[in-house]
Coordinates of N, CA and C and ligand atoms in Angstrom, one line a residue:
X738 N -99.8 242.9 153.9 CA -99.1 243.5 153.0 C -99.1 242.1 151.9
X739 N -98.7 241.0 152.4 CA -98.3 240.0 151.4 C -99.4 239.7 150.3
X740 N -100.9 240.2 150.5 CA -101.6 240.0 149.5 C -101.6 241.0 148.5
X741 N -100.7 242.0 148.6 CA -100.6 243.0 147.6 C -99.9 242.3 146.2
X742 N -99.1 241.1 146.5 CA -98.4 240.8 145.4 C -98.7 239.3 144.9
X743 N -98.2 239.0 143.7 CA -98.4 237.6 143.2 C -97.1 237.1 142.6
X744 N -97.3 235.9 142.2 CA -96.1 235.4 141.6 C -94.9 235.3 142.4
X745 N -95.1 234.9 143.6 CA -93.9 234.8 144.4 C -93.4 233.3 144.3
X746 N -92.2 233.2 144.0 CA -91.4 232.2 143.8 C -90.3 231.5 144.9
X747 N -90.5 230.8 145.8 CA -89.5 230.6 146.9 C -88.5 229.4 146.5
X748 N -87.4 229.8 146.1 CA -86.5 228.6 145.6 C -85.8 227.7 146.5
X749 N -86.1 228.0 147.8 CA -85.5 227.4 149.1 C -86.0 227.4 150.2
X750 N -86.7 226.3 150.6 CA -87.4 226.3 152.0 C -87.1 224.8 152.5
X751 N -87.6 224.7 153.8 CA -87.5 223.5 154.7 C -89.0 223.2 155.1
X752 N -90.0 222.9 154.6 CA -91.1 222.7 155.1 C -91.3 221.4 155.8
X753 N -90.4 220.5 156.0 CA -90.5 219.4 156.6 C -89.8 219.7 158.1
X754 N -89.4 220.9 158.3 CA -88.5 221.1 159.4 C -89.6 221.1 160.7
X755 N -89.1 220.8 161.9 CA -90.0 220.6 163.1 C -90.7 221.9 163.5
X756 N -90.0 223.1 163.1 CA -90.6 224.3 163.4 C -92.2 224.4 162.7
X757 N -92.5 223.6 161.8 CA -93.8 223.6 161.1 C -94.5 222.5 161.4
X758 N -94.1 221.6 162.4 CA -94.8 220.3 162.6 C -96.3 220.7 163.3
X759 N -96.5 221.8 164.0 CA -97.8 221.9 164.7 C -98.8 222.2 163.5
X760 N -98.4 223.3 162.7 CA -99.5 223.8 161.7 C -98.9 223.8 160.3
X761 N -98.4 222.8 160.0 CA -97.7 222.6 158.5 C -98.8 222.9 157.6
X762 N -99.9 222.3 157.7 CA -101.0 222.2 156.9 C -101.6 223.4 156.5
X763 N -101.7 224.3 157.8 CA -102.4 225.7 157.5 C -101.5 226.4 156.9
X764 N -100.2 226.5 157.3 CA -99.3 227.3 156.6 C -99.2 227.0 154.9
X765 N -99.0 225.9 154.6 CA -98.6 225.5 153.3 C -99.8 225.6 152.5
X766 N -101.2 225.3 152.9 CA -102.7 225.4 152.3 C -102.8 227.1 152.1
X767 N -102.2 227.8 153.0 CA -102.4 229.4 153.1 C -101.6 230.0 152.1
X768 N -100.5 229.5 151.6 CA -99.5 230.3 150.9 C -100.2 230.7 149.5
X769 N -101.0 229.9 148.8 CA -101.5 230.4 147.6 C -102.2 231.6 147.6
X770 N -103.0 232.0 148.8 CA -103.8 233.0 149.0 C -102.9 234.5 149.1
X771 N -101.6 234.1 149.7 CA -100.7 235.2 149.8 C -99.8 235.3 148.4
X772 N -100.3 234.7 147.6 CA -99.5 235.0 146.4 C -98.4 234.2 145.9
X773 N -98.1 233.2 146.7 CA -97.2 232.4 146.3 C -97.6 231.4 145.3
X774 N -96.9 231.3 144.4 CA -97.2 230.2 143.2 C -96.2 229.0 143.1
X775 N -95.0 229.3 143.7 CA -94.1 227.8 143.7 C -93.1 228.0 144.9
X776 N -92.7 226.7 145.3 CA -92.0 226.6 146.3 C -90.9 225.2 146.2
X777 N -89.7 225.4 146.1 CA -88.8 224.3 146.4 C -88.5 224.1 147.7
X778 N -89.0 223.0 148.5 CA -88.5 222.6 149.7 C -87.6 221.3 149.7
X779 N -86.6 221.6 150.4 CA -85.0 220.9 150.3 C -85.0 219.9 151.5
X780 N -84.4 218.6 151.0 CA -84.2 217.7 151.9 C -82.7 218.0 152.6
X781 N -82.7 217.6 154.0 CA -81.2 217.5 154.4 C -80.5 216.2 154.7
X782 N -81.3 215.1 154.7 CA -80.8 213.6 154.6 C -81.7 212.8 154.0
X783 N -81.6 211.5 154.2 CA -82.3 210.6 153.3 C -84.0 210.6 153.9
X784 N -84.2 210.9 155.2 CA -85.4 210.6 155.9 C -86.3 212.1 155.5
X785 N -85.4 213.0 155.5 CA -86.1 214.5 155.2 C -86.4 214.5 153.8
X786 N -85.5 213.7 152.8 CA -85.7 213.9 151.5 C -87.1 213.0 151.4
X787 N -87.2 212.0 152.0 CA -88.5 211.3 151.9 C -89.8 212.3 152.2
X788 N -89.6 212.8 153.3 CA -90.4 213.7 153.8 C -90.9 214.8 152.9
X789 N -90.0 215.4 152.2 CA -90.1 216.3 151.0 C -90.9 215.7 150.1
X790 N -90.7 214.8 149.7 CA -91.7 214.0 148.5 C -93.0 213.9 148.9
X791 N -93.1 213.5 150.0 CA -94.5 213.5 150.4 C -95.3 214.8 150.6
X792 N -94.6 215.8 150.8 CA -95.2 217.2 150.8 C -95.5 217.5 149.3
X793 N -94.4 217.1 148.6 CA -94.9 217.6 147.2 C -96.0 216.8 146.4
X794 N -96.4 215.6 147.2 CA -97.6 215.0 146.5 C -99.0 215.7 147.1
X795 N -98.9 216.3 148.2 CA -100.0 216.9 148.9 C -100.5 218.2 148.6
X796 N -99.3 219.1 147.9 CA -99.4 220.3 147.7 C -99.2 220.7 146.4
X797 N -99.9 221.3 145.3 CA -99.4 221.3 144.1 C -98.4 222.4 143.8
X798 N -98.4 223.5 144.6 CA -97.2 224.5 144.4 C -95.9 224.0 144.9
X799 N -95.9 222.9 145.6 CA -94.6 222.5 146.2 C -93.8 221.6 145.3
X800 N -92.3 221.8 145.0 CA -91.6 220.9 144.3 C -90.4 220.7 145.5
X801 N -89.7 219.3 144.9 CA -88.8 218.9 146.1 C -87.2 219.0 145.5
X802 N -86.3 219.4 146.6 CA -85.1 218.9 146.6 C -84.5 217.6 147.2
X803 N -83.7 216.9 146.7 CA -83.4 215.7 147.6 C -82.0 215.6 147.6
X804 N -81.4 215.5 148.9 CA -79.9 215.5 149.1 C -79.5 215.2 150.7
X805 N -78.3 215.5 150.8 CA -77.7 215.5 152.1 C -76.8 216.8 152.5
X806 N -77.2 217.6 153.3 CA -76.5 218.9 153.9 C -75.4 218.5 154.5
X807 N -74.5 219.5 154.4 CA -73.1 219.0 154.8 C -73.1 219.0 156.2
X808 N -74.1 219.8 157.0 CA -74.2 219.2 158.2 C -74.5 218.2 159.0
X809 N -74.9 217.2 157.7 CA -75.3 215.9 157.8 C -74.3 214.9 157.5
X810 N -73.4 215.5 156.9 CA -72.5 214.7 156.3 C -72.0 213.2 157.0
X811 N -71.7 213.4 158.3 CA -71.5 212.3 158.9 C -72.3 211.1 159.1
X812 N -73.6 211.4 159.1 CA -74.7 210.6 158.9 C -74.9 209.5 157.7
X813 N -74.4 210.1 156.7 CA -74.7 209.3 155.4 C -74.3 207.8 155.5
X814 N -75.3 206.9 155.1 CA -75.1 205.3 155.0 C -74.9 205.0 153.6
X815 N -74.2 203.9 153.6 CA -74.1 203.2 152.1 C -75.3 203.0 151.5
X816 N -75.4 203.5 150.4 CA -76.7 203.1 149.5 C -77.6 204.4 149.6
X817 N -77.4 205.3 150.6 CA -78.3 206.5 150.6 C -78.4 207.4 149.4
X818 N -77.2 207.6 148.7 CA -77.2 208.3 147.5 C -77.8 207.6 146.4
X819 N -77.7 206.4 146.4 CA -78.3 205.5 145.2 C -79.7 205.6 145.2
X820 N -80.3 205.6 146.6 CA -81.7 205.7 146.5 C -82.1 207.0 146.3
X821 N -81.6 208.1 146.7 CA -81.8 209.5 146.4 C -81.8 209.8 144.9
X822 N -80.8 209.0 144.2 CA -80.8 209.0 142.7 C -82.0 208.5 142.2
X823 N -82.4 207.4 142.7 CA -83.6 206.9 142.0 C -84.8 207.5 142.3
X824 N -85.0 208.1 143.4 CA -85.9 209.0 143.7 C -86.1 210.1 142.7
X825 N -84.8 210.8 142.6 CA -84.7 211.8 141.7 C -85.1 211.4 140.2
X826 N -84.8 210.4 139.8 CA -85.1 210.0 138.3 C -86.7 209.5 138.1
X827 N -87.3 209.0 139.2 CA -88.7 208.6 139.3 C -89.7 209.4 139.7
X828 N -89.4 210.4 140.6 CA -90.6 211.3 141.1 C -90.3 212.6 140.3
X829 N -91.7 212.9 139.8 CA -91.8 214.0 138.7 C -91.6 215.2 139.3
X830 N -92.0 215.3 140.7 CA -91.8 216.7 141.1 C -90.6 216.9 142.2
X831 N -89.4 215.8 141.9 CA -88.3 216.3 142.6 C -87.5 216.8 141.5
X832 N -87.1 218.1 141.7 CA -86.4 218.7 140.7 C -84.8 219.1 140.7
X833 N -84.2 218.8 141.9 CA -82.9 219.3 142.2 C -82.4 218.6 143.1
X834 N -81.0 218.3 143.1 CA -80.2 217.7 144.2 C -79.9 218.7 145.2
X835 N -80.6 218.6 146.4 CA -80.2 219.6 147.4 C -80.9 219.2 148.9
X836 N -80.5 219.8 149.7 CA -79.4 221.1 150.0 C -78.0 220.3 150.1
X837 N -77.1 220.8 149.2 CA -75.8 219.9 149.4 C -74.8 221.3 149.5
X838 N -73.6 220.8 149.6 CA -72.3 221.8 149.9 C -71.4 221.6 150.8
X839 N -71.0 222.9 151.5 CA -69.8 223.0 152.5 C -70.1 223.7 153.5
X840 N -69.8 223.5 154.9 CA -70.3 224.4 155.9 C -68.9 224.3 156.8
X841 N -68.2 225.1 156.9 CA -66.9 225.4 157.7 C -67.1 226.1 158.9
X842 N -68.3 226.4 159.2 CA -68.9 227.4 160.3 C -68.6 226.6 161.6
X843 N -69.3 225.5 161.6 CA -69.0 224.8 163.2 C -67.6 224.0 163.3
X844 N -67.4 224.2 164.5 CA -66.0 223.5 164.8 C -66.1 222.1 164.8
X845 N -67.3 221.7 165.4 CA -67.6 220.2 165.7 C -68.3 219.8 164.4
X846 N -68.4 220.3 163.3 CA -69.1 219.8 162.2 C -68.2 218.5 161.6
X847 N -68.7 218.0 160.5 CA -68.1 216.8 159.7 C -66.6 217.2 159.3
X848 N -65.7 216.7 159.3 CA -64.4 216.7 158.5 C -64.6 217.5 157.0
X849 N -63.7 218.4 156.8 CA -63.7 219.0 155.5 C -63.9 218.0 154.4
X850 N -62.9 217.0 154.7 CA -62.7 215.8 153.6 C -64.1 215.1 153.2
X851 N -64.6 214.9 154.6 CA -66.1 214.3 154.3 C -67.0 214.8 153.6
X852 N -67.0 216.3 153.8 CA -68.0 216.9 153.3 C -67.6 217.2 152.0
X853 N -66.4 217.5 151.5 CA -65.9 217.4 149.9 C -66.2 216.6 149.1
X854 N -66.0 215.3 149.8 CA -66.2 214.1 149.3 C -67.8 214.0 148.7
X855 N -68.7 214.2 149.8 CA -70.0 213.9 149.9 C -70.7 215.0 148.6
X856 N -70.1 216.2 148.7 CA -70.4 217.2 148.0 C -70.2 217.0 146.6
X857 N -69.0 216.5 146.2 CA -68.6 216.1 144.9 C -69.5 215.0 144.3
X858 N -69.7 213.9 145.1 CA -70.6 212.8 144.6 C -72.0 213.1 144.4
X859 N -72.4 214.2 145.0 CA -73.8 214.6 144.9 C -73.8 215.7 143.7
X860 N -72.8 216.5 143.4 CA -72.7 217.1 142.1 C -72.9 216.2 140.7
X861 N -71.9 215.2 141.0 CA -71.9 214.1 140.0 C -73.1 213.4 139.8
X862 N -74.1 213.5 140.7 CA -75.3 212.9 140.5 C -76.3 213.8 139.7
X863 N -76.1 214.8 140.1 CA -76.9 216.0 139.4 C -76.5 216.1 137.9
X864 N -75.3 216.1 137.8 CA -74.7 216.1 136.2 C -75.2 214.9 135.6
X865 N -75.2 213.6 136.3 CA -75.6 212.5 135.5 C -77.0 212.5 135.1
X866 N -77.7 213.3 136.1 CA -79.4 213.1 135.6 C -79.5 214.3 135.0
X867 N -78.6 215.0 134.9 CA -79.0 216.6 134.0 C -79.9 217.6 134.7
X868 N -79.7 217.4 136.0 CA -80.6 218.2 136.8 C -79.8 219.0 137.8
X869 N -80.2 220.4 138.2 CA -79.7 221.5 138.8 C -79.4 220.8 140.5
X870 N -78.4 221.6 141.0 CA -78.1 221.3 142.3 C -78.2 222.6 143.1
X871 N -78.8 222.6 144.3 CA -78.8 223.7 145.4 C -77.6 223.6 146.3
X872 N -76.7 224.7 146.1 CA -75.4 224.7 146.9 C -75.8 225.5 148.0
X873 N -75.0 224.9 149.5 CA -75.1 225.7 150.6 C -73.6 225.8 150.8
X874 N -73.0 227.2 150.9 CA -71.8 227.5 151.1 C -71.6 228.4 152.2
X875 N -71.1 228.0 153.4 CA -70.8 228.8 154.6 C -69.3 228.8 155.1
X876 N -68.9 229.9 154.7 CA -67.4 230.0 155.2 C -66.5 229.0 154.5
X877 N -67.0 228.7 153.3 CA -66.3 227.8 152.5 C -66.0 228.2 151.1
X878 N -66.0 229.5 151.0 CA -66.1 230.2 149.5 C -65.0 229.6 148.6
X879 N -63.7 229.4 149.0 CA -62.7 229.0 148.3 C -62.8 227.4 147.7
X880 N -63.1 226.6 148.6 CA -63.4 225.3 148.2 C -64.7 225.1 147.4
X881 N -65.7 225.8 147.6 CA -66.8 225.9 146.9 C -66.7 226.1 145.5
X882 N -66.0 227.2 145.2 CA -65.6 227.9 144.0 C -64.8 226.8 143.1
X883 N -63.9 226.3 143.8 CA -62.9 225.4 143.1 C -63.7 224.4 142.5
X884 N -64.5 223.6 143.5 CA -65.3 222.5 143.1 C -66.3 222.7 141.7
X885 N -67.0 223.9 141.9 CA -68.1 224.4 141.1 C -67.3 224.4 139.7
X886 N -66.1 225.3 139.6 CA -65.6 225.5 138.6 C -64.9 224.0 137.9
X887 N -64.8 223.3 138.8 CA -64.1 221.9 138.2 C -65.2 221.1 137.6
X888 N -66.5 221.0 138.3 CA -67.4 220.0 138.1 C -68.6 220.8 137.0
X889 N -68.5 222.0 137.0 CA -69.6 222.6 136.2 C -71.0 222.2 136.3
X890 N -71.7 222.1 137.6 CA -73.1 221.8 137.6 C -74.1 222.9 137.0
X891 N -75.1 222.5 136.9 CA -76.1 223.6 136.8 C -76.6 223.7 138.1
X892 N -77.4 225.2 138.4 CA -77.9 225.2 139.7 C -77.8 226.5 140.3
X893 N -77.9 226.6 141.6 CA -77.9 227.9 142.3 C -77.1 227.8 143.4
X894 N -76.5 228.9 143.8 CA -75.9 229.0 145.3 C -76.8 229.8 146.1
X895 N -77.2 229.1 147.1 CA -78.4 229.6 147.8 C -77.9 230.5 148.8
X896 N -78.6 231.4 149.6 CA -78.2 232.3 150.7 C -77.0 232.8 150.3
X897 N -76.8 233.2 149.2 CA -75.4 233.9 148.7 C -74.8 234.8 149.8
X898 N -73.5 234.6 150.0 CA -72.9 235.4 151.1 C -71.5 235.8 150.6
X899 N -71.1 235.8 149.4 CA -70.0 235.9 148.9 C -69.8 237.6 148.3
X900 N -69.0 238.1 147.9 CA -68.5 239.3 147.2 C -69.3 239.3 145.8
X901 N -69.3 240.4 145.2 CA -69.7 240.7 143.9 C -68.9 240.0 143.0
X902 N -67.7 240.0 143.2 CA -66.4 239.4 142.5 C -66.9 237.8 142.2
X903 N -67.1 237.4 143.5 CA -67.6 235.7 143.4 C -69.0 235.6 142.6
X904 N -69.6 236.4 143.1 CA -71.1 236.4 142.3 C -70.8 236.3 140.7
X905 N -70.0 237.2 140.0 CA -69.5 237.0 138.9 C -69.0 235.9 138.3
X906 N -68.2 235.4 139.1 CA -67.7 233.9 138.7 C -68.7 232.9 138.7
X907 N -69.9 232.9 139.6 CA -70.8 232.0 139.6 C -71.7 231.9 138.3
X908 N -72.1 233.4 138.0 CA -72.8 233.8 136.8 C -72.1 233.1 135.8
X909 N -70.8 233.3 135.6 CA -70.1 232.9 134.3 C -70.3 231.6 134.2
X910 N -70.6 230.7 135.2 CA -70.5 229.2 135.1 C -72.0 229.0 134.6
X911 N -73.0 230.0 134.7 CA -74.3 229.9 134.3 C -75.2 229.3 135.5
X912 N -74.6 229.6 136.6 CA -75.3 229.4 137.8 C -76.1 230.4 138.3
X913 N -77.1 230.3 139.2 CA -78.1 231.3 139.6 C -77.6 232.0 141.2
X914 N -77.9 233.0 141.6 CA -77.7 233.5 142.9 C -78.8 233.6 143.9
X915 N -79.1 232.9 144.9 CA -80.3 232.8 145.6 C -80.1 234.0 146.8
X916 N -81.1 234.8 146.9 CA -80.9 235.9 147.9 C -82.2 235.9 148.8
X917 N -82.1 236.0 150.0 CA -83.3 235.9 150.9 C -83.2 236.9 151.9
X918 N -83.8 236.8 153.3 CA -84.1 237.6 154.2 C -83.0 238.4 154.5
X919 N -81.6 238.2 154.4 CA -80.3 238.7 154.9 C -80.3 240.2 154.2
X920 N -80.9 240.2 152.9 CA -80.7 241.5 152.3 C -81.5 242.7 152.7
X921 N -82.4 242.1 153.7 CA -83.4 243.2 154.5 C -82.5 243.7 155.7
X922 N -81.7 242.9 156.1 CA -80.9 243.4 157.5 C -79.9 244.5 157.4
X923 N -79.5 245.0 158.6 CA -79.0 246.5 158.4 C -77.8 246.2 158.0
X924 N -76.9 244.9 158.4 CA -75.5 244.9 158.2 C -75.5 244.2 156.8
X925 N -76.2 244.1 156.0 CA -76.2 243.5 154.7 C -75.5 244.1 153.5
X926 N -74.2 244.8 153.8 CA -73.8 245.5 153.0 C -73.2 244.7 151.7
X927 N -72.8 243.7 151.9 CA -72.1 242.9 150.6 C -73.2 242.0 149.9
X928 N -74.2 241.8 150.7 CA -75.5 241.4 149.9 C -76.1 242.3 148.9
X929 N -76.1 243.6 149.6 CA -76.7 244.7 149.0 C -75.9 245.1 147.7
X930 N -74.7 244.9 147.8 CA -73.6 245.5 146.9 C -73.9 244.3 145.6
X931 N -74.0 243.1 145.9 CA -74.2 241.9 144.9 C -75.7 242.1 144.2
X932 N -76.6 242.4 144.9 CA -78.1 242.6 144.4 C -78.1 243.8 143.5
X933 N -77.3 245.1 143.8 CA -77.3 246.1 143.2 C -76.7 246.3 141.8
X934 N -75.5 245.3 141.7 CA -74.7 245.1 140.6 C -75.1 243.9 139.4
X935 N -75.6 242.9 140.0 CA -75.7 241.8 139.2 C -76.7 241.8 138.2
X936 N -76.4 240.9 137.1 CA -77.5 240.7 136.2 C -78.9 240.1 136.7
X937 N -79.9 240.8 136.5 CA -81.2 240.3 137.3 C -81.6 238.8 136.7
X938 N -81.2 238.6 135.5 CA -81.7 237.4 135.1 C -81.0 236.1 135.6
X939 N -80.1 236.2 136.7 CA -79.4 235.3 137.5 C -79.8 235.5 138.9
X940 N -80.8 236.2 139.1 CA -81.3 236.3 140.6 C -82.6 235.5 141.0
X941 N -82.5 234.6 142.1 CA -83.7 234.0 142.4 C -84.2 234.2 143.9
X942 N -85.0 234.3 144.5 CA -85.6 234.8 145.8 C -85.7 233.5 146.5
X943 N -85.7 233.6 147.7 CA -85.8 232.3 148.6 C -85.8 232.8 150.1
X944 N -86.4 231.9 150.9 CA -86.6 232.1 152.4 C -85.6 231.2 153.2
X945 N -85.3 230.2 152.8 CA -84.6 229.3 153.9 C -85.6 228.9 154.9
X946 N -86.6 229.1 154.9 CA -87.7 229.0 155.8 C -87.6 227.6 156.5
X947 N -87.7 227.5 158.0 CA -88.1 228.4 158.8 C -87.1 229.5 159.4
X948 N -85.8 229.4 158.6 CA -84.7 230.4 159.1 C -84.9 231.7 158.5
X949 N -84.0 232.7 159.0 CA -83.7 233.9 158.0 C -85.0 234.7 157.6
X950 N -85.8 234.7 158.5 CA -87.0 235.7 158.2 C -86.6 237.2 158.0
X951 N -87.1 237.9 157.1 CA -86.7 239.2 156.7 C -87.1 240.1 157.8
X952 N -86.4 241.3 157.9 CA -87.0 242.6 158.6 C -88.3 243.0 158.1
X953 N -89.6 242.9 158.8 CA -89.5 243.3 160.1 C -89.8 241.9 161.2
X954 N -89.6 240.7 160.5 CA -89.8 239.7 161.4 C -88.4 238.7 161.9
X955 N -87.5 239.3 161.8 CA -85.8 238.7 161.7 C -86.1 238.1 163.2
X956 N -85.7 236.8 163.3 CA -85.8 235.9 164.4 C -87.1 235.3 164.5
X957 N -88.2 235.6 163.9 CA -89.2 234.8 163.9 C -89.4 233.8 162.9
X958 N -90.4 232.9 162.9 CA -90.3 231.7 162.0 C -90.5 232.3 160.4
X959 N -90.1 232.1 159.5 CA -89.9 232.5 158.3 C -91.2 231.6 157.5
X960 N -91.7 232.1 156.4 CA -92.4 231.5 155.5 C -92.3 232.1 153.9
X961 N -92.8 231.3 153.1 CA -92.6 231.9 151.6 C -93.2 233.3 151.4
X962 N -94.3 233.5 152.1 CA -95.0 234.7 151.8 C -94.2 236.1 152.1
X963 N -93.2 235.7 153.1 CA -92.5 236.9 153.6 C -91.4 237.4 152.4
X964 N -91.3 236.6 151.5 CA -90.5 236.8 150.2 C -90.9 238.3 149.7
X965 N -92.2 238.5 150.0 CA -92.6 239.9 149.6 C -91.5 241.1 150.2
X966 N -91.2 240.9 151.4 CA -90.6 241.9 152.0 C -88.9 242.1 151.3
X967 N -88.5 240.8 150.9 CA -87.3 240.8 150.2 C -87.3 241.6 149.0
X968 N -88.5 241.2 148.1 CA -88.6 241.9 146.9 C -89.1 243.2 147.2
X969 N -89.4 243.8 148.2 CA -89.3 245.2 148.2 C -88.0 245.8 148.5
X970 N -87.4 245.2 149.4 CA -86.0 245.7 149.5 C -85.2 245.7 148.2
X971 N -85.3 244.7 147.5 CA -84.5 244.6 146.2 C -85.0 245.6 145.2
X972 N -86.2 245.7 145.1 CA -86.7 246.8 144.3 C -86.4 248.2 144.7
X973 N -86.1 248.4 146.0 CA -85.8 249.7 146.6 C -84.4 250.1 146.1
X974 N -83.4 248.9 146.0 CA -82.1 248.9 145.7 C -81.8 249.2 144.5
X975 N -82.6 248.5 143.4 CA -82.6 248.5 142.0 C -83.3 249.6 141.5
X976 N -84.2 250.1 142.2 CA -85.2 251.3 141.7 C -86.2 250.9 140.8
X977 N -86.7 249.7 141.1 CA -88.0 249.1 140.5 C -89.1 249.1 141.0
X978 N -90.0 248.3 140.6 CA -91.1 247.9 141.3 C -91.1 246.4 141.8
X979 N -91.6 246.3 143.0 CA -91.5 245.1 143.7 C -92.2 244.0 142.9
X980 N -93.3 244.1 142.2 CA -93.9 243.1 141.5 C -93.0 242.6 140.1
X981 N -92.4 243.7 139.9 CA -91.8 243.4 138.5 C -90.4 242.5 139.0
X982 N -89.9 242.6 140.3 CA -88.9 241.9 140.9 C -89.2 240.4 140.8
X983 N -90.6 240.2 141.3 CA -91.0 239.1 141.9 C -91.3 238.4 140.4
X984 N -91.8 239.1 139.4 CA -91.9 238.4 138.0 C -90.9 238.0 137.4
X985 N -89.8 238.8 137.5 CA -88.6 238.3 136.9 C -87.8 237.1 137.8
X986 N -87.9 237.2 138.8 CA -87.3 236.0 139.4 C -88.1 234.7 139.6
X987 N -89.5 234.9 139.4 CA -90.2 233.8 139.2 C -89.8 233.0 137.9
X988 N -89.7 233.7 136.7 CA -89.3 233.4 135.5 C -87.8 232.6 135.6
X989 N -86.9 233.2 136.4 CA -85.7 232.7 136.6 C -85.8 231.4 137.3
X990 N -86.5 231.4 138.3 CA -86.8 230.0 139.1 C -87.2 229.0 138.3
X991 N -88.2 229.2 137.3 CA -88.6 228.3 136.4 C -87.8 227.7 135.7
X992 N -86.9 228.8 135.1 CA -85.7 228.2 134.2 C -84.7 227.4 134.9
X993 N -84.7 227.9 136.2 CA -83.4 227.1 137.0 C -84.0 225.7 137.2
X994 N -85.2 225.2 137.7 CA -85.5 224.2 138.0 C -86.3 223.6 136.7
X995 N -86.2 223.9 135.6 CA -86.9 223.4 134.3 C -88.3 223.1 134.6
X996 N -89.2 223.9 135.0 CA -90.5 223.9 135.3 C -91.2 224.5 134.3
Ligands
ZN1324 ZN1 -81.5 225.4 153.5

């Protein structure tokens, strides 16, 4: 089915993840033939950000986001963010600070104060460089919104899991809403509501590959070509043509990342 569509832009993936180690080249070099025209692959710490940069040099459709994921907040060393800032400034295909944010899901995760401090410093970095940030918000809606309203970065809230009310506030800040495989799940009532009502010019599509593969591949390894299934579901919700959804969201993605 994937070959039916073109202009697929994946605004959030993790192609340096170990899930791709064995066949990374096969997967990445095959994406173009499946209609994928752009992918932003995200770092989760310094090493992963360096690996992301390597991938962007090897594959023309790949762009990179560099940053520290909240799950890695405890591992940040002095000087890491300065280095990430230098790379963001000097590397042409590094287009965003990410993946950054707050994750209150894990009880043994980094303390909230550590996460908030790192999140704020990375938003400041994005603001300084005038580039977008890619925000991860898991069970941390209140603190995330407070910080976004306060610091007003450009960017996207990825794998959006909030209400339509929250989506409206994000859009009011000029930020984009990232939607992926979750919208195809049976229990996706809230995400469906958001996609149904939000202005399409603020919607971008994503995989979060290797995670969150859409139905009918739920639980399997995800890749950017599966965005076709996300577009089909959104098209069904909005009463539109899937290719039209892909075209609009690809344009949005390019605007988001200044491409
Ligand atoms: Zn991610």
